[in-house]
């Protein structure tokens, strides 16, 4: 029941994001289920519910399994393969403990309410240095040692040419388009947009047909007034590029530009459907 309540929380938090809300909800519900399964294996009891797990006497075991599901090594707690998972689990544990308190108030279960409030108190006081500090230190060290390697310009040109050539020769006749062909077209179009805009794939997944059809195709009066101050290269980009606005996280507008007509207008239409 508490895991379902967590899914409801995430669904309602993203109620206006119709394309992505189900993925956000299912991800956090699966994460909570992983925590519960790891806790059951730790205490050697397969009948433990999430409500029982969120009790103050189980807090240290919960903190331990939060690090375990990050695929940490057996002997070194700071060697986490996925440290962000532990940080995310902390927020979800607080939400589930809050749901437990809410359910206890509705059912007038004073003992359940006392357990939930005590667990939330321990989370606010000890989770930071028992779990978050370990995870964040791993993230900081990893970012410090990470090498940012840029691709060779020749490789980018070769990939871009490959995408354009394949889009130009796609057969979009009624008899030719199939499930595999549709998947290939989507991959080609989104790869071209990601390559040009360096956007996260999740943002381009939200590109709807309506957003594409509402793209900016004409130069506005403001753009014309600034045109004289632009260089030759900038004028060329202004004349040939189109602008599409996609819904990003938290309802923000994400601008995606590029030579969208290049490679075939019908391919872009089909990939957005």
GROMACS .gro file of C-alpha atoms in nm, residues 90-231:
model
  142
   90UNK     CA    1   1.646   0.884   0.084
   91UNK     CA    2   1.385   1.122  -0.059
   92UNK     CA    3   1.151   0.833  -0.136
   93UNK     CA    4   1.190   0.687   0.214
   94UNK     CA    5   1.086   1.019   0.363
   95UNK     CA    6   0.781   1.031   0.134
   96UNK     CA    7   0.684   0.674   0.225
   97UNK     CA    8   0.729   0.743   0.597
   98UNK     CA    9   0.509   1.049   0.555
   99UNK     CA   10   0.248   0.830   0.379
  100UNK     CA   11   0.267   0.585   0.669
  101UNK     CA   12   0.192   0.866   0.913
  102UNK     CA   13  -0.096   0.980   0.693
  103UNK     CA   14  -0.245   0.631   0.676
  104UNK     CA   15  -0.210   0.593   1.055
  105UNK     CA   16  -0.400   0.918   1.112
  106UNK     CA   17  -0.682   0.806   0.882
  107UNK     CA   18  -0.704   0.464   1.051
  108UNK     CA   19  -0.649   0.609   1.403
  109UNK     CA   20  -0.351   0.380   1.461
  110UNK     CA   21  -0.141   0.562   1.722
  111UNK     CA   22   0.138   0.303   1.729
  112UNK     CA   23   0.182   0.320   1.351
  113UNK     CA   24   0.189   0.699   1.366
  114UNK     CA   25   0.453   0.693   1.640
  115UNK     CA   26   0.674   0.457   1.435
  116UNK     CA   27   0.644   0.671   1.122
  117UNK     CA   28   0.727   0.996   1.300
  118UNK     CA   29   1.025   0.836   1.480
  119UNK     CA   30   1.160   0.700   1.149
  120UNK     CA   31   1.126   1.042   0.985
  121UNK     CA   32   1.314   1.198   1.279
  122UNK     CA   33   1.603   0.953   1.235
  123UNK     CA   34   1.604   1.019   0.861
  124UNK     CA   35   1.636   1.393   0.916
  125UNK     CA   36   1.913   1.357   1.176
  126UNK     CA   37   2.129   1.062   1.067
  127UNK     CA   38   2.065   0.982   0.699
  128UNK     CA   39   2.283   1.271   0.588
  129UNK     CA   40   2.611   1.135   0.725
  130UNK     CA   41   2.529   0.762   0.708
  131UNK     CA   42   2.423   0.749   0.342
  132UNK     CA   43   2.422   1.085   0.163
  133UNK     CA   44   2.777   1.178   0.265
  134UNK     CA   45   2.912   0.847   0.136
  135UNK     CA   46   2.723   0.880  -0.192
  136UNK     CA   47   2.806   1.246  -0.252
  137UNK     CA   48   3.176   1.198  -0.176
  138UNK     CA   49   3.187   0.923  -0.438
  139UNK     CA   50   3.012   1.148  -0.690
  140UNK     CA   51   3.251   1.437  -0.618
  141UNK     CA   52   3.559   1.220  -0.657
  142UNK     CA   53   3.425   1.068  -0.977
  143UNK     CA   54   3.351   1.410  -1.128
  144UNK     CA   55   3.697   1.535  -1.028
  145UNK     CA   56   3.872   1.241  -1.197
  146UNK     CA   57   3.644   1.231  -1.501
  147UNK     CA   58   3.810   1.311  -1.832
  148UNK     CA   59   3.597   1.503  -2.081
  149UNK     CA   60   3.702   1.376  -2.421
  150UNK     CA   61   3.575   1.562  -2.727
  151UNK     CA   62   3.504   1.369  -3.049
  152UNK     CA   63   3.708   1.436  -3.360
  153UNK     CA   64   3.541   1.682  -3.604
  154UNK     CA   65   3.590   1.429  -3.885
  155UNK     CA   66   3.386   1.171  -3.694
  156UNK     CA   67   3.104   1.420  -3.634
  157UNK     CA   68   3.095   1.509  -4.005
  158UNK     CA   69   3.093   1.142  -4.103
  159UNK     CA   70   2.804   1.063  -3.865
  160UNK     CA   71   2.607   1.369  -3.976
  161UNK     CA   72   2.649   1.279  -4.343
  162UNK     CA   73   2.539   0.922  -4.274
  163UNK     CA   74   2.221   1.039  -4.099
  164UNK     CA   75   2.127   1.286  -4.375
  165UNK     CA   76   2.190   1.035  -4.655
  166UNK     CA   77   1.980   0.768  -4.486
  167UNK     CA   78   1.693   1.011  -4.420
  168UNK     CA   79   1.691   1.134  -4.780
  169UNK     CA   80   1.652   0.785  -4.925
  170UNK     CA   81   1.389   0.651  -4.684
  171UNK     CA   82   1.088   0.502  -4.867
  172UNK     CA   83   0.776   0.642  -4.698
  173UNK     CA   84   0.520   0.481  -4.927
  174UNK     CA   85   0.223   0.315  -4.756
  175UNK     CA   86   0.340  -0.035  -4.843
  176UNK     CA   87   0.700   0.025  -4.734
  177UNK     CA   88   0.646   0.170  -4.386
  178UNK     CA   89   0.648  -0.103  -4.119
  179UNK     CA   90   0.719  -0.127  -3.748
  180UNK     CA   91   1.091  -0.177  -3.808
  181UNK     CA   92   1.101   0.106  -4.061
  182UNK     CA   93   0.921   0.340  -3.820
  183UNK     CA   94   1.170   0.255  -3.544
  184UNK     CA   95   1.463   0.321  -3.778
  185UNK     CA   96   1.321   0.659  -3.886
  186UNK     CA   97   1.273   0.766  -3.523
  187UNK     CA   98   1.630   0.663  -3.441
  188UNK     CA   99   1.772   0.856  -3.737
  189UNK     CA  100   1.573   1.176  -3.671
  190UNK     CA  101   1.634   1.182  -3.296
  191UNK     CA  102   2.004   1.099  -3.344
  192UNK     CA  103   2.033   1.398  -3.579
  193UNK     CA  104   1.859   1.628  -3.330
  194UNK     CA  105   2.069   1.505  -3.038
  195UNK     CA  106   2.388   1.538  -3.241
  196UNK     CA  107   2.311   1.899  -3.333
  197UNK     CA  108   2.160   2.019  -3.006
  198UNK     CA  109   2.338   1.796  -2.756
  199UNK     CA  110   2.009   1.730  -2.577
  200UNK     CA  111   1.923   1.448  -2.340
  201UNK     CA  112   1.723   1.170  -2.512
  202UNK     CA  113   1.444   1.210  -2.256
  203UNK     CA  114   1.374   1.563  -2.375
  204UNK     CA  115   1.342   1.459  -2.738
  205UNK     CA  116   1.111   1.174  -2.638
  206UNK     CA  117   0.861   1.445  -2.544
  207UNK     CA  118   0.867   1.593  -2.896
  208UNK     CA  119   0.507   1.567  -3.011
  209UNK     CA  120   0.365   1.616  -3.357
  210UNK     CA  121   0.190   1.933  -3.240
  211UNK     CA  122   0.519   2.080  -3.111
  212UNK     CA  123   0.686   2.005  -3.441
  213UNK     CA  124   0.407   2.161  -3.647
  214UNK     CA  125   0.415   2.473  -3.426
  215UNK     CA  126   0.787   2.522  -3.486
  216UNK     CA  127   0.915   2.868  -3.573
  217UNK     CA  128   0.955   2.884  -3.952
  218UNK     CA  129   0.961   3.261  -4.014
  219UNK     CA  130   1.193   3.539  -3.909
  220UNK     CA  131   1.027   3.768  -3.654
  221UNK     CA  132   1.042   4.149  -3.658
  222UNK     CA  133   1.292   4.141  -3.371
  223UNK     CA  134   1.519   3.906  -3.565
  224UNK     CA  135   1.502   4.134  -3.868
  225UNK     CA  136   1.603   4.436  -3.661
  226UNK     CA  137   1.911   4.252  -3.537
  227UNK     CA  138   1.999   4.103  -3.875
  228UNK     CA  139   2.234   4.384  -3.977
  229UNK     CA  140   2.454   4.317  -3.673
  230UNK     CA  141   2.498   3.951  -3.754
  231UNK     CA  142   2.794   3.796  -3.930
   0.00000   0.00000   0.00000
